[in-house]
C-alpha positions as a Python dict, from the first residue, in 0.01 Angstrom:
ca = {
    (1, 'M'): (0, 0, 0),
    (2, 'E'): (215, 154, 269),
    (3, 'K'): (134, 285, 618),
    (4, 'I'): (391, 538, 748),
    (5, 'V'): (455, 679, 1095),
    (6, 'I'): (710, 950, 1175),
    (7, 'I'): (800, 972, 1544),
    (8, 'T'): (1013, 1234, 1711),
    (9, 'G'): (1237, 1085, 1978),
    (10, 'G'): (1149, 749, 1832),
    (11, 'N'): (1454, 554, 1955),
    (12, 'K'): (1411, 573, 2336),
    (13, 'G'): (1142, 583, 2604),
    (14, 'L'): (783, 611, 2487),
    (15, 'G'): (903, 694, 2139),
    (16, 'E'): (1085, 360, 2116),
    (17, 'G'): (774, 181, 2245),
    (18, 'L'): (565, 350, 1975),
    (19, 'S'): (824, 265, 1709),
    (20, 'K'): (817, -100, 1802),
    (21, 'V'): (437, -128, 1826),
    (22, 'Y'): (372, 43, 1497),
    (23, 'H'): (648, -152, 1323),
    (24, 'K'): (508, -477, 1454),
    (25, 'N'): (173, -380, 1302),
    (26, 'G'): (302, -328, 953),
    (27, 'Y'): (402, 39, 950),
    (28, 'R'): (711, 182, 791),
    (29, 'V'): (860, 372, 1085),
    (30, 'F'): (1082, 684, 1077),
    (31, 'S'): (1247, 822, 1389),
    (32, 'I'): (1365, 1182, 1413),
    (33, 'S'): (1603, 1203, 1711),
    (34, 'R'): (1907, 1394, 1824),
    (35, 'S'): (2121, 1082, 1803),
    (36, 'I'): (2116, 763, 1597),
    (37, 'K'): (2071, 442, 1792),
    (38, 'E'): (2293, 153, 1676),
    (39, 'K'): (2125, -169, 1569),
    (40, 'F'): (1777, -15, 1595),
    (41, 'Y'): (1622, -195, 1306),
    (42, 'T'): (1264, -96, 1384),
    (43, 'A'): (1296, 253, 1234),
    (44, 'E'): (1467, 443, 959),
    (45, 'Q'): (1651, 706, 1160),
    (46, 'Y'): (1712, 1074, 1089),
    (47, 'S'): (1935, 1280, 1314),
    (48, 'C'): (1795, 1621, 1410),
    (49, 'D'): (1842, 1830, 1724),
    (50, 'L'): (1491, 1974, 1767),
    (51, 'S'): (1632, 2264, 1974),
    (52, 'K'): (1805, 2382, 1653),
    (53, 'T'): (1470, 2478, 1498),
    (54, 'E'): (1614, 2588, 1164),
    (55, 'T'): (1707, 2221, 1092),
    (56, 'I'): (1360, 2076, 1144),
    (57, 'A'): (1183, 2161, 815),
    (58, 'P'): (1482, 2056, 601),
    (59, 'T'): (1503, 1723, 783),
    (60, 'L'): (1132, 1646, 737),
    (61, 'T'): (1153, 1758, 374),
    (62, 'E'): (1442, 1520, 314),
    (63, 'L'): (1249, 1238, 476),
    (64, 'F'): (945, 1305, 252),
    (65, 'S'): (1164, 1291, -60),
    (66, 'H'): (1186, 912, 6),
    (67, 'L'): (807, 859, 21),
    (68, 'D'): (575, 766, -261),
    (69, 'T'): (234, 937, -247),
    (70, 'T'): (81, 684, -489),
    (71, 'I'): (131, 385, -252),
    (72, 'T'): (73, 556, 82),
    (73, 'K'): (-244, 436, 256),
    (74, 'K'): (-193, 635, 578),
    (75, 'I'): (67, 876, 713),
    (76, 'L'): (100, 969, 1079),
    (77, 'L'): (323, 1214, 1266),
    (78, 'I'): (374, 1156, 1641),
    (79, 'N'): (527, 1452, 1823),
    (80, 'N'): (671, 1257, 2110),
    (81, 'A'): (1011, 1424, 2189),
    (82, 'G'): (1010, 1652, 2487),
    (83, 'D'): (1215, 1782, 2774),
    (84, 'L'): (1112, 1843, 3134),
    (85, 'G'): (1344, 2141, 3142),
    (86, 'T'): (1515, 2277, 3448),
    (87, 'V'): (1307, 2194, 3750),
    (88, 'N'): (1307, 2505, 3971),
    (89, 'T'): (1101, 2811, 4048),
    (90, 'I'): (1076, 3073, 3774),
    (91, 'E'): (1319, 3322, 3931),
    (92, 'N'): (1588, 3052, 3933),
    (93, 'L'): (1560, 2971, 3563),
    (94, 'N'): (1810, 3126, 3327),
    (95, 'P'): (1708, 3259, 2983),
    (96, 'K'): (1910, 2995, 2800),
    (97, 'D'): (1728, 2708, 2972),
    (98, 'I'): (1392, 2875, 2921),
    (99, 'S'): (1457, 2921, 2548),
    (100, 'Y'): (1589, 2564, 2502),
    (101, 'T'): (1287, 2395, 2666),
    (102, 'I'): (1027, 2604, 2482),
    (103, 'R'): (1203, 2536, 2149),
    (104, 'V'): (1201, 2159, 2204),
    (105, 'N'): (854, 2127, 2356),
    (106, 'L'): (652, 2382, 2163),
    (107, 'I'): (830, 2552, 1877),
    (108, 'A'): (953, 2220, 1735),
    (109, 'P'): (601, 2062, 1725),
    (110, 'L'): (466, 2382, 1566),
    (111, 'I'): (724, 2361, 1289),
    (112, 'L'): (681, 1989, 1248),
    (113, 'N'): (303, 2014, 1223),
    (114, 'S'): (325, 2309, 982),
    (115, 'T'): (573, 2126, 758),
    (116, 'F'): (389, 1793, 777),
    (117, 'I'): (60, 1950, 676),
    (118, 'K'): (228, 2135, 387),
    (119, 'L'): (414, 1827, 261),
    (120, 'T'): (111, 1598, 281),
    (121, 'Q'): (-118, 1820, 74),
    (122, 'G'): (-57, 1594, -223),
    (123, 'F'): (-126, 1276, -30),
    (124, 'D'): (-469, 1125, -105),
    (125, 'C'): (-476, 908, 208),
    (126, 'K'): (-550, 918, 579),
    (127, 'K'): (-339, 1185, 748),
    (128, 'E'): (-299, 1216, 1125),
    (129, 'I'): (-95, 1396, 1391),
    (130, 'I'): (-68, 1274, 1748),
    (131, 'N'): (83, 1528, 1990),
    (132, 'I'): (210, 1364, 2309),
    (133, 'S'): (107, 1615, 2571),
    (134, 'S'): (72, 1581, 2945),
    (135, 'G'): (-165, 1630, 3236),
    (136, 'A'): (82, 1908, 3328),
    (137, 'A'): (-94, 2113, 3057),
    (138, 'I'): (-389, 2159, 3291),
    (139, 'N'): (-237, 2080, 3635),
    (140, 'P'): (16, 2335, 3758),
    (141, 'Y'): (322, 2192, 3938),
    (142, 'E'): (548, 2424, 4124),
    (143, 'S'): (895, 2435, 3957),
    (144, 'W'): (754, 2301, 3629),
    (145, 'S'): (663, 2633, 3467),
    (146, 'L'): (851, 2546, 3148),
    (147, 'Y'): (698, 2201, 3104),
    (148, 'C'): (345, 2304, 3208),
    (149, 'A'): (340, 2615, 2988),
    (150, 'S'): (481, 2435, 2683),
    (151, 'K'): (236, 2143, 2709),
    (152, 'A'): (-57, 2389, 2756),
    (153, 'G'): (66, 2546, 2432),
    (154, 'V'): (71, 2205, 2261),
    (155, 'D'): (-298, 2147, 2354),
    (156, 'M'): (-406, 2487, 2224),
    (157, 'M'): (-208, 2425, 1905),
    (158, 'T'): (-400, 2099, 1864),
    (159, 'K'): (-734, 2274, 1908),
    (160, 'V'): (-651, 2546, 1656),
    (161, 'I'): (-509, 2312, 1391),
    (162, 'S'): (-812, 2080, 1428),
    (163, 'K'): (-1043, 2372, 1345),
    (164, 'E'): (-828, 2474, 1049),
    (165, 'Q'): (-799, 2122, 910),
    (166, 'K'): (-1171, 2051, 958),
    (167, 'H'): (-1235, 2285, 664),
    (168, 'A'): (-946, 2165, 449),
    (169, 'E'): (-1000, 1916, 168),
    (170, 'N'): (-882, 1580, 296),
    (171, 'G'): (-750, 1756, 606),
    (172, 'V'): (-516, 1621, 870),
    (173, 'K'): (-675, 1480, 1185),
    (174, 'I'): (-494, 1599, 1498),
    (175, 'V'): (-517, 1502, 1866),
    (176, 'S'): (-335, 1553, 2194),
    (177, 'I'): (-273, 1258, 2425),
    (178, 'Y'): (-182, 1252, 2792),
    (179, 'P'): (9, 925, 2832),
    (180, 'G'): (-3, 918, 3210),
    (181, 'I'): (293, 835, 3438),
    (182, 'V'): (541, 653, 3218),
    (183, 'D'): (876, 499, 3324),
    (184, 'T'): (1104, 721, 3120),
    (185, 'D'): (1413, 941, 3174),
    (186, 'M'): (1174, 1233, 3246),
    (187, 'Q'): (1033, 1057, 3548),
    (188, 'S'): (1384, 971, 3668),
    (189, 'K'): (1482, 1336, 3635),
    (190, 'A'): (1179, 1448, 3833),
    (191, 'R'): (1234, 1215, 4128),
    (192, 'N'): (1605, 1294, 4140),
    (193, 'T'): (1550, 1668, 4174),
    (194, 'P'): (1653, 1813, 4515),
    (195, 'K'): (1348, 1888, 4735),
    (196, 'E'): (1453, 2251, 4775),
    (197, 'N'): (1399, 2289, 4399),
    (198, 'F'): (1086, 2076, 4368),
    (199, 'K'): (835, 2053, 4655),
    (200, 'S'): (645, 1759, 4499),
    (201, 'V'): (952, 1536, 4454),
    (202, 'Q'): (833, 1283, 4713),
    (203, 'R'): (516, 1222, 4513),
    (204, 'F'): (728, 1117, 4213),
    (205, 'I'): (956, 903, 4432),
    (206, 'D'): (645, 729, 4560),
    (207, 'F'): (513, 666, 4206),
    (208, 'Y'): (833, 472, 4141),
    (209, 'K'): (851, 290, 4474),
    (210, 'N'): (485, 185, 4457),
    (211, 'G'): (510, 52, 4103),
    (212, 'E'): (266, 311, 3965),
    (213, 'L'): (468, 383, 3651),
    (214, 'S'): (340, 243, 3324),
    (215, 'S'): (596, 91, 3085),
    (216, 'P'): (652, 262, 2751),
    (217, 'K'): (540, -59, 2580),
    (218, 'E'): (207, -66, 2769),
    (219, 'V'): (131, 297, 2685),
    (220, 'A'): (241, 260, 2321),
    (221, 'K'): (6, -40, 2280),
    (222, 'K'): (-283, 157, 2419),
    (223, 'I'): (-220, 450, 2189),
    (224, 'Y'): (-196, 222, 1890),
    (225, 'K'): (-522, 44, 1975),
    (226, 'L'): (-705, 376, 2012),
    (227, 'D'): (-566, 484, 1677),
    (228, 'K'): (-653, 162, 1504),
    (229, 'K'): (-1010, 164, 1639),
    (230, 'G'): (-1066, 518, 1514),
    (231, 'K'): (-1111, 654, 1868),
    (232, 'L'): (-877, 948, 1808),
    (233, 'T'): (-1125, 1196, 1665),
    (234, 'N'): (-1009, 1534, 1532),
    (235, 'G'): (-938, 1791, 1803),
    (236, 'L'): (-954, 1539, 2088),
    (237, 'I'): (-755, 1604, 2408),
    (238, 'L'): (-739, 1261, 2571),
    (239, 'D'): (-591, 1121, 2893),
    (240, 'I'): (-544, 753, 2809),
    (241, 'R'): (-584, 659, 3175),
    (242, 'T'): (-956, 740, 3143),
    (243, 'V'): (-1030, 502, 2857),
}
């Protein structure tokens, strides 16, 4: 029997950490990312730019054409890919940047979740979705309106889908996870933003200087353990720093 995990942005940062941890624990791993990483043997890679939302459903449908429902024990989608967006106050954001960030952070997970639930209706196995959200969903940061708003949307999407799937026959379990402060490109972008654009920049510089960033591997291991132990109950919004 086969355990399958599909991870967006699965070849770098937290996504790469998750790919490696799940692969090490016997999962068949698929990564959906904008680019293909050479010699990344942990995952079967599919190229898809999530900002081009019309390409998402066809990519996932193609991936599913290579799966066998009769031997699948569990199938999991992890919506990990995201973008901090332009860090600046709202009046300094242009419509193109606004549209891009909301497409990647919110519209893409909506389409992925919709398509995943549709395509797994014939799967008689455990079915899960983990949305990688952020404490920014509930904590407003000046100059992060795009990121905060999109992550708040991800959390509400999780709550709504959990209610819908609760009543579905062999429904999909869905959760949102706040991974904490992880040493990724997003953190680097935040601390390298000019202070005039981001008042809290020093706080993020201090996170880095004081060694307060968790490694992608550490966070991935924690998420996997919570998943394995059945701690990710349907509709849960969880900050992993509290467990």
